[in-house]
Structure formats: structure tokens, C-alpha cells
Amino acid sequence: MNRLMIYGAAGYTGRMASANAKAAGIDLVLAGRPKDEAKLVRLAAEMGAGYRLFAVDDVTGCEGALCDIAVLLNCAGPFMRTAEPLMQACMASGTHYLDIAAELDSYRLAERYDEDAQAAGVMLLPGSGGSVALLGCLAGHAAKRVANPSKLSIALHVAGGFSRGSAVSASENVTTETLHRVDGELVSRAADELREFDFGNGPATSFPVTLPELITIWRATDIPNIETYVHVTDGAFPEGDLAAMPDGPTLEEREANRYHAAVEVTGGDGTVVRSILDTVNGYTFTTLAAAEAARRVVGGEARAGFQTPAGLFGDGFAETIADTTIVDV
């Protein structure tokens, strides 16, 4: 089996990921909820691909739809609703699971199912695109510059606004507790502990947030102390009626708003190093990276159990996507 299914293909990121997967020559099946049938029919006709309809809470329907699928890429958020049933269906059908989740609970779920997935010979790769791939690669790159890295602080600069789906997912997954990793454990921290990061244009105030990188970077690097931040410009998180938002940023808006990230790593001897990453807009990167990750997994690059993009593909993975660059400062 070498077929890829993209669930949530009718959504904003799902459509972009599907187009990228098709352009990469992957044998593609589009999928989504029964209520999205009209959209999927049109999209499948445009791409010359097949399509399947099933709800994630339909256990029999999920497993049946995946019976001849090698890899599933889940683009349907909120992932708190879709990740667990689709992970379970993948383990039952022997299908590798990928998604683009930015929600901590999806990664805790993958941790919980790690042994079950290994027993089933199935890989769980949440965050195959997006910030998890970006920041994981940046962190791994910088960590190699010091001996015995003991602390890592990393920040993502978000620009250009949100898609409707991302805004809804974020609003339904607001983490009331701000966390960081201390001596290997996730513990609470004050939400007002702001700090400056230089993304390449001078210091920018960033605020602490609970990102899945608290799990994925720790898993890939074993650095015991990790803190994660975000700096948002050019379209702060939307308020009001999210359902009335446009589908997502236009091509012109994406091209005008690149993403950046900055990391600081402290070695066991006190040495401090910093690196910055520059890339295309987050939605463009996410859908390109997710399609590339799916292509690689369809081609056989997989390990059973919970994996991270940087851990599976190497710290150079992000720099294979569009014109992403990492610079040491």
C-alpha cells in the first residue's frame, strides 16, 4: 500500500496540503465528514483524486475507509475531537498517522498511545508540519552547538493573521495553565513573565505560552529545561464571531507575512548560543511540510510509535521546505 488519505481535505489547510501532495505525485484519496460531500466532490474532480466520507466517531466507517491506506494526514481540527478516534482507527488498520495539530493534548495523546502504536507497527507523527517541525529543527540545530545542553528557550514570531479553522481550534483549546519544562517535568509558570527575543530585526517582546514543543523538543533532544514563547504581529488573535471570519489568509497576505523563530540554548558549562529561523508564512510552510512528510512516510521513512518530525527526518528537515534558513547569531 502506498496511498495517502488526507482527512479534512475540504478545509483551508487541507486543500493546500492536498494540492501539494498531488503535485508531489502521491497516490491520493481525499476524505472528510459527510456534510462536506459537495466540497469534496468538487475538489476530487479538480485533482483527479478519489474521495471518501466518514465521521470520526463512526468506528466501523473509519477503519473501513483506512483499510487500503498506508498513511493518513489529519487536517481536521479541532484536533481534540479528531486525533484520538483517528489514531485508534489507524492502529486498528495498520495505517501511519500524521497531523498538523498545534494543541498540547494531541501530543499527550500520542505519548499515551506510544506503546500501543509500537505494538501495532504504526507511527504516530502529530505536527508533521507547522511550528512543531519548524521549532523542532531549530532547537535540534542549536542544541548541537553546545556540550550537554541544559536549558532551551524558543519563540515563534507569528505574522499575517489566522485561518477560521485555526481560530476556532485555538478558542476551543485555550490552555488556562501556562507550562514550561523544569528538570524534565511540566510545571506551571507565571503567564506574565515576558522576555525579549531578536528574530533578526531587533528585540521583540514575547509572551510565554504552552506549546506542544514542550513535549516534542524534550522528546527529541532530552533537554530538561524548556520554555516556549510567541510574538504576534500583523493580525493578532481574532475576536468576535469566528464563524464570520474569511476562510484564511489570501495568497497575497501569506506572501507578505513571513514567519520567524528564535532560540537560545545554554550548555552544561554555561555557554549560551542563539540561532534564528526565517521561513515562508506559517500556512504555506505547514502544508508544504505536511505533504513532504507524508511523501517520505509513504516512501518508507517511518518508525513505529510516537515520533517527531526533527527526530524522524533530522534537524535539517525544515530547511528542505521552501526557502527556510537557519542562521547562527
Short mmCIF file of C-alpha atoms in Angstrom, two decimals:
data_model
loop_
_atom_site.label_atom_id
_atom_site.label_comp_id
_atom_site.label_asym_id
_atom_site.label_seq_id
_atom_site.Cartn_x
_atom_site.Cartn_y
_atom_site.Cartn_z
CA MET A 1 0.00 0.00 0.00
CA ASN A 2 1.36 3.44 -0.91
CA ARG A 3 -1.78 5.52 -0.78
CA LEU A 4 -2.17 8.72 1.24
CA MET A 5 -5.50 9.87 2.65
CA ILE A 6 -5.97 13.49 3.73
CA TYR A 7 -8.86 13.86 6.17
CA GLY A 8 -10.29 17.36 6.34
CA ALA A 9 -9.25 17.92 2.73
CA ALA A 10 -12.08 20.41 2.15
CA GLY A 11 -10.75 22.84 4.77
CA TYR A 12 -8.35 25.73 4.25
CA THR A 13 -5.15 23.90 5.18
CA GLY A 14 -6.50 20.58 3.91
CA ARG A 15 -6.97 21.96 0.40
CA MET A 16 -3.45 23.39 0.33
CA ALA A 17 -1.91 20.18 1.68
CA SER A 18 -3.88 18.14 -0.87
CA ALA A 19 -2.65 20.29 -3.74
CA ASN A 20 0.93 19.94 -2.54
CA ALA A 21 0.59 16.17 -2.15
CA LYS A 22 -0.90 15.86 -5.62
CA ALA A 23 1.94 17.96 -7.07
CA ALA A 24 4.41 15.58 -5.40
CA GLY A 25 2.88 12.68 -7.33
CA ILE A 26 1.43 10.87 -4.31
CA ASP A 27 -1.45 8.43 -4.84
CA LEU A 28 -4.08 10.49 -3.05
CA VAL A 29 -7.53 9.94 -1.53
CA LEU A 30 -9.44 12.93 -0.16
CA ALA A 31 -11.70 12.47 2.85
CA GLY A 32 -13.95 14.35 5.22
CA ARG A 33 -17.24 14.46 7.03
CA PRO A 34 -20.46 13.54 5.18
CA LYS A 35 -21.64 17.15 5.43
CA ASP A 36 -18.63 18.21 3.34
CA GLU A 37 -19.55 15.93 0.43
CA ALA A 38 -20.27 18.72 -2.06
CA LYS A 39 -16.90 20.39 -1.39
CA LEU A 40 -15.05 17.08 -1.60
CA VAL A 41 -16.74 16.13 -4.87
CA ARG A 42 -15.59 19.39 -6.46
CA LEU A 43 -12.07 19.14 -5.03
CA ALA A 44 -11.69 15.50 -6.06
CA ALA A 45 -12.80 16.35 -9.59
CA GLU A 46 -10.30 19.22 -9.79
CA MET A 47 -7.45 16.98 -8.61
CA GLY A 48 -8.43 13.78 -10.33
CA ALA A 49 -8.49 12.01 -6.97
CA GLY A 50 -10.90 9.70 -5.21
CA TYR A 51 -12.79 10.71 -2.08
CA ARG A 52 -14.37 9.05 0.94
CA LEU A 53 -16.85 10.27 3.52
CA PHE A 54 -16.97 9.23 7.15
CA ALA A 55 -17.38 10.76 10.59
CA VAL A 56 -14.57 10.28 13.09
CA ASP A 57 -16.98 8.90 15.70
CA ASP A 58 -18.04 6.14 13.29
CA VAL A 59 -15.56 3.44 14.35
CA THR A 60 -16.56 0.97 11.66
CA GLY A 61 -16.60 3.66 9.00
CA CYS A 62 -13.14 4.95 9.99
CA GLU A 63 -11.49 1.55 9.96
CA GLY A 64 -13.19 0.56 6.72
CA ALA A 65 -12.12 3.76 4.99
CA LEU A 66 -8.50 3.20 6.05
CA CYS A 67 -8.23 -0.48 5.11
CA ASP A 68 -6.13 0.19 1.98
CA ILE A 69 -4.44 3.41 3.12
CA ALA A 70 -0.73 3.50 4.01
CA VAL A 71 -0.68 6.97 5.58
CA LEU A 72 -3.36 9.27 6.99
CA LEU A 73 -2.76 13.02 7.22
CA ASN A 74 -5.34 14.55 9.54
CA CYS A 75 -6.01 18.22 8.72
CA ALA A 76 -9.38 18.38 10.52
CA GLY A 77 -9.36 20.45 13.67
CA PRO A 78 -10.16 20.97 16.44
CA PHE A 79 -7.83 18.02 16.97
CA MET A 80 -9.21 17.45 20.47
CA ARG A 81 -12.18 15.95 18.59
CA THR A 82 -10.47 14.15 15.74
CA ALA A 83 -7.00 12.99 16.85
CA GLU A 84 -7.95 10.22 19.25
CA PRO A 85 -10.53 8.38 17.12
CA LEU A 86 -8.33 8.64 14.04
CA MET A 87 -5.24 7.45 15.93
CA GLN A 88 -7.25 4.48 17.19
CA ALA A 89 -8.54 3.71 13.69
CA CYS A 90 -5.01 3.91 12.29
CA MET A 91 -3.68 1.48 14.87
CA ALA A 92 -6.53 -0.92 14.08
CA SER A 93 -5.94 -0.71 10.31
CA GLY A 94 -2.12 -0.57 10.28
CA THR A 95 -2.05 2.98 8.89
CA HIS A 96 0.59 5.55 9.87
CA TYR A 97 -0.96 8.67 11.45
CA LEU A 98 0.17 12.24 10.70
CA ASP A 99 -1.48 15.56 11.57
CA ILE A 100 -0.80 19.30 11.79
CA ALA A 101 -2.03 19.84 15.35
CA ALA A 102 -0.78 22.73 17.45
CA GLU A 103 -2.66 21.55 20.55
CA LEU A 104 -0.73 20.09 23.50
CA ASP A 105 -3.36 17.42 24.19
CA SER A 106 -2.73 15.75 20.81
CA TYR A 107 0.88 15.17 21.83
CA ARG A 108 -0.02 13.92 25.28
CA LEU A 109 -2.33 11.52 23.47
CA ALA A 110 0.50 10.31 21.24
CA GLU A 111 2.64 9.78 24.34
CA ARG A 112 -0.15 7.73 25.90
CA TYR A 113 -0.58 5.58 22.78
CA ASP A 114 3.16 5.17 22.13
CA GLU A 115 3.40 1.55 23.27
CA ASP A 116 0.13 0.57 21.59
CA ALA A 117 1.32 2.09 18.33
CA GLN A 118 4.64 0.28 18.57
CA ALA A 119 2.83 -3.00 19.12
CA ALA A 120 0.67 -2.29 16.07
CA GLY A 121 3.67 -1.31 13.93
CA VAL A 122 2.09 2.11 13.38
CA MET A 123 3.75 5.52 13.58
CA LEU A 124 2.11 8.49 15.29
CA LEU A 125 3.57 11.73 13.91
CA PRO A 126 1.49 14.67 15.14
CA GLY A 127 2.78 18.05 13.99
CA SER A 128 4.20 16.73 10.74
CA GLY A 129 4.11 20.33 9.51
CA GLY A 130 3.77 23.70 11.24
CA SER A 131 5.52 25.02 14.31
CA VAL A 132 6.45 21.57 15.63
CA ALA A 133 8.55 20.88 12.54
CA LEU A 134 9.92 24.45 12.45
CA LEU A 135 10.84 24.82 16.09
CA GLY A 136 11.94 21.22 16.49
CA CYS A 137 14.51 21.58 13.72
CA LEU A 138 15.69 24.96 15.01
CA ALA A 139 16.04 23.55 18.52
CA GLY A 140 17.94 20.48 17.35
CA HIS A 141 20.28 22.62 15.24
CA ALA A 142 21.14 24.98 18.11
CA ALA A 143 21.43 22.20 20.71
CA LYS A 144 24.28 20.66 18.73
CA ARG A 145 26.32 23.84 19.18
CA VAL A 146 26.89 23.28 22.92
CA ALA A 147 28.01 20.40 25.09
CA ASN A 148 25.38 18.86 27.38
CA PRO A 149 22.57 21.36 26.65
CA SER A 150 20.65 22.03 29.85
CA LYS A 151 18.18 24.80 29.00
CA LEU A 152 16.36 25.93 25.86
CA SER A 153 14.17 28.99 25.34
CA ILE A 154 12.40 29.24 21.99
CA ALA A 155 9.96 31.71 20.45
CA LEU A 156 7.79 31.76 17.32
CA HIS A 157 7.00 35.03 15.54
CA VAL A 158 3.50 34.70 14.05
CA ALA A 159 2.50 37.17 11.33
CA GLY A 160 -0.35 37.60 8.89
CA GLY A 161 -3.45 36.50 10.74
CA PHE A 162 -5.24 33.22 11.31
CA SER A 163 -7.46 30.91 9.30
CA ARG A 164 -11.01 30.43 10.55
CA GLY A 165 -10.25 26.81 11.43
CA SER A 166 -7.13 27.72 13.39
CA ALA A 167 -9.01 30.41 15.30
CA VAL A 168 -11.83 28.01 16.21
CA SER A 169 -9.35 25.32 17.27
CA ALA A 170 -7.40 27.77 19.40
CA SER A 171 -10.52 29.22 21.02
CA GLU A 172 -11.73 25.75 22.00
CA ASN A 173 -8.32 24.73 23.33
CA VAL A 174 -7.34 27.69 25.43
CA THR A 175 -4.86 26.36 27.98
CA THR A 176 -5.62 28.14 31.23
CA GLU A 177 -2.34 26.92 32.70
CA THR A 178 0.93 28.24 31.31
CA LEU A 179 3.53 25.50 31.44
CA HIS A 180 7.26 25.07 31.00
CA ARG A 181 9.54 22.08 31.49
CA VAL A 182 11.76 22.09 34.56
CA ASP A 183 14.15 19.22 35.24
CA GLY A 184 12.18 17.09 32.81
CA GLU A 185 8.75 17.77 34.32
CA LEU A 186 5.94 20.01 33.04
CA VAL A 187 5.14 22.59 35.71
CA SER A 188 3.16 25.82 35.93
CA ARG A 189 4.72 29.22 35.39
CA ALA A 190 3.53 32.82 35.53
CA ALA A 191 1.83 33.93 32.33
CA ASP A 192 3.21 37.46 32.62
CA GLU A 193 6.93 36.55 32.52
CA LEU A 194 7.65 38.35 29.26
CA ARG A 195 11.07 38.32 27.63
CA GLU A 196 12.80 39.70 24.56
CA PHE A 197 13.80 37.67 21.51
CA ASP A 198 15.57 39.01 18.46
CA PHE A 199 14.09 37.48 15.31
CA GLY A 200 16.51 39.39 13.10
CA ASN A 201 15.16 42.93 13.40
CA GLY A 202 15.92 43.84 16.99
CA PRO A 203 14.40 42.79 20.32
CA ALA A 204 10.68 41.87 20.29
CA THR A 205 8.63 41.27 23.41
CA SER A 206 7.27 37.73 23.54
CA PHE A 207 4.88 36.12 25.99
CA PRO A 208 5.09 32.60 27.44
CA VAL A 209 2.64 30.05 26.04
CA THR A 210 2.04 26.35 26.41
CA LEU A 211 3.19 24.88 23.09
CA PRO A 212 3.48 21.20 22.09
CA GLU A 213 7.21 21.76 21.67
CA LEU A 214 7.41 21.31 25.45
CA ILE A 215 6.83 17.65 24.60
CA THR A 216 8.37 17.25 21.15
CA ILE A 217 11.65 19.14 21.71
CA TRP A 218 12.19 17.36 25.02
CA ARG A 219 11.46 14.00 23.36
CA ALA A 220 13.92 14.68 20.51
CA THR A 221 16.74 16.35 22.50
CA ASP A 222 16.39 15.29 26.18
CA ILE A 223 17.00 18.92 27.22
CA PRO A 224 15.47 19.01 30.72
CA ASN A 225 14.52 22.71 30.90
CA ILE A 226 12.43 24.17 28.07
CA GLU A 227 10.31 27.31 27.80
CA THR A 228 8.20 28.38 24.82
CA TYR A 229 7.08 31.86 23.73
CA VAL A 230 5.12 33.57 20.96
CA HIS A 231 5.37 37.07 19.46
CA VAL A 232 2.33 38.04 17.35
CA THR A 233 2.13 40.90 14.84
CA ASP A 234 0.07 41.84 11.77
CA GLY A 235 -3.19 40.28 12.82
CA ALA A 236 -3.43 39.42 16.49
CA PHE A 237 -5.76 36.64 17.52
CA PRO A 238 -9.24 37.48 16.18
CA GLU A 239 -12.17 38.26 18.42
CA GLY A 240 -15.93 38.30 17.92
CA ASP A 241 -17.82 35.91 15.67
CA LEU A 242 -15.16 33.50 14.44
CA ALA A 243 -17.63 31.84 12.07
CA ALA A 244 -17.80 35.11 10.14
CA MET A 245 -14.05 35.13 9.50
CA PRO A 246 -12.74 34.53 5.98
CA ASP A 247 -11.53 31.03 5.22
CA GLY A 248 -7.92 32.06 5.73
CA PRO A 249 -5.19 34.46 4.61
CA THR A 250 -5.06 35.09 0.87
CA LEU A 251 -2.02 34.17 -1.21
CA GLU A 252 -1.00 37.83 -1.22
CA GLU A 253 -1.33 38.05 2.57
CA ARG A 254 0.70 34.89 3.04
CA GLU A 255 3.45 36.11 0.73
CA ALA A 256 3.60 39.43 2.60
CA ASN A 257 3.97 37.87 6.06
CA ARG A 258 6.87 35.54 6.68
CA TYR A 259 7.34 33.62 9.93
CA HIS A 260 10.44 33.72 12.13
CA ALA A 261 11.67 31.88 15.18
CA ALA A 262 14.49 32.40 17.66
CA VAL A 263 16.15 30.02 20.10
CA GLU A 264 18.61 30.30 22.95
CA VAL A 265 20.37 27.21 24.31
CA THR A 266 22.56 27.00 27.41
CA GLY A 267 25.19 24.28 27.66
CA GLY A 268 26.30 22.43 30.77
CA ASP A 269 29.35 24.69 31.08
CA GLY A 270 27.25 27.87 30.87
CA THR A 271 27.92 28.55 27.19
CA VAL A 272 24.94 30.29 25.54
CA VAL A 273 24.22 30.12 21.80
CA ARG A 274 21.46 31.64 19.71
CA SER A 275 20.04 30.85 16.29
CA ILE A 276 17.19 32.30 14.23
CA LEU A 277 14.99 30.81 11.54
CA ASP A 278 13.34 32.61 8.63
CA THR A 279 10.66 30.97 6.51
CA VAL A 280 7.55 31.48 4.44
CA ASN A 281 4.16 32.16 6.03
CA GLY A 282 3.09 29.54 8.55
CA TYR A 283 0.19 28.21 6.48
CA THR A 284 2.39 27.84 3.43
CA PHE A 285 5.12 26.09 5.43
CA THR A 286 2.67 23.83 7.26
CA THR A 287 1.01 22.50 4.14
CA LEU A 288 4.28 22.06 2.24
CA ALA A 289 5.97 20.34 5.17
CA ALA A 290 3.00 18.08 5.90
CA ALA A 291 2.84 16.97 2.25
CA GLU A 292 6.59 16.35 2.19
CA ALA A 293 6.43 14.39 5.45
CA ALA A 294 3.59 12.30 4.03
CA ARG A 295 5.57 11.67 0.85
CA ARG A 296 8.53 10.44 2.87
CA VAL A 297 6.41 8.21 5.08
CA VAL A 298 4.58 6.73 2.07
CA GLY A 299 8.06 6.04 0.70
CA GLY A 300 9.02 4.06 3.79
CA GLU A 301 10.53 6.59 6.22
CA ALA A 302 8.68 5.52 9.34
CA ARG A 303 9.29 4.19 12.83
CA ALA A 304 6.55 2.68 14.96
CA GLY A 305 5.35 4.65 17.96
CA PHE A 306 5.27 8.37 18.76
CA GLN A 307 7.79 10.28 16.63
CA THR A 308 8.62 13.94 15.99
CA PRO A 309 9.48 15.48 12.59
CA ALA A 310 13.00 16.50 13.64
CA GLY A 311 13.59 13.19 15.35
CA LEU A 312 12.41 11.18 12.34
CA PHE A 313 13.70 13.22 9.40
CA GLY A 314 16.62 15.02 11.05
CA ASP A 315 17.22 18.60 12.16
CA GLY A 316 17.66 19.69 8.55
CA PHE A 317 14.06 18.84 7.60
CA ALA A 318 12.72 22.40 7.93
CA GLU A 319 15.40 23.76 5.60
CA THR A 320 14.18 21.45 2.82
CA ILE A 321 10.85 23.30 2.80
CA ALA A 322 10.52 26.37 0.54
CA ASP A 323 13.30 28.87 1.31
CA THR A 324 13.64 28.21 5.02
CA THR A 325 17.00 29.21 6.51
CA ILE A 326 18.64 28.93 9.92
CA VAL A 327 21.36 31.39 10.91
CA ASP A 328 23.58 31.29 14.00
CA VAL A 329 23.98 34.61 15.80
#
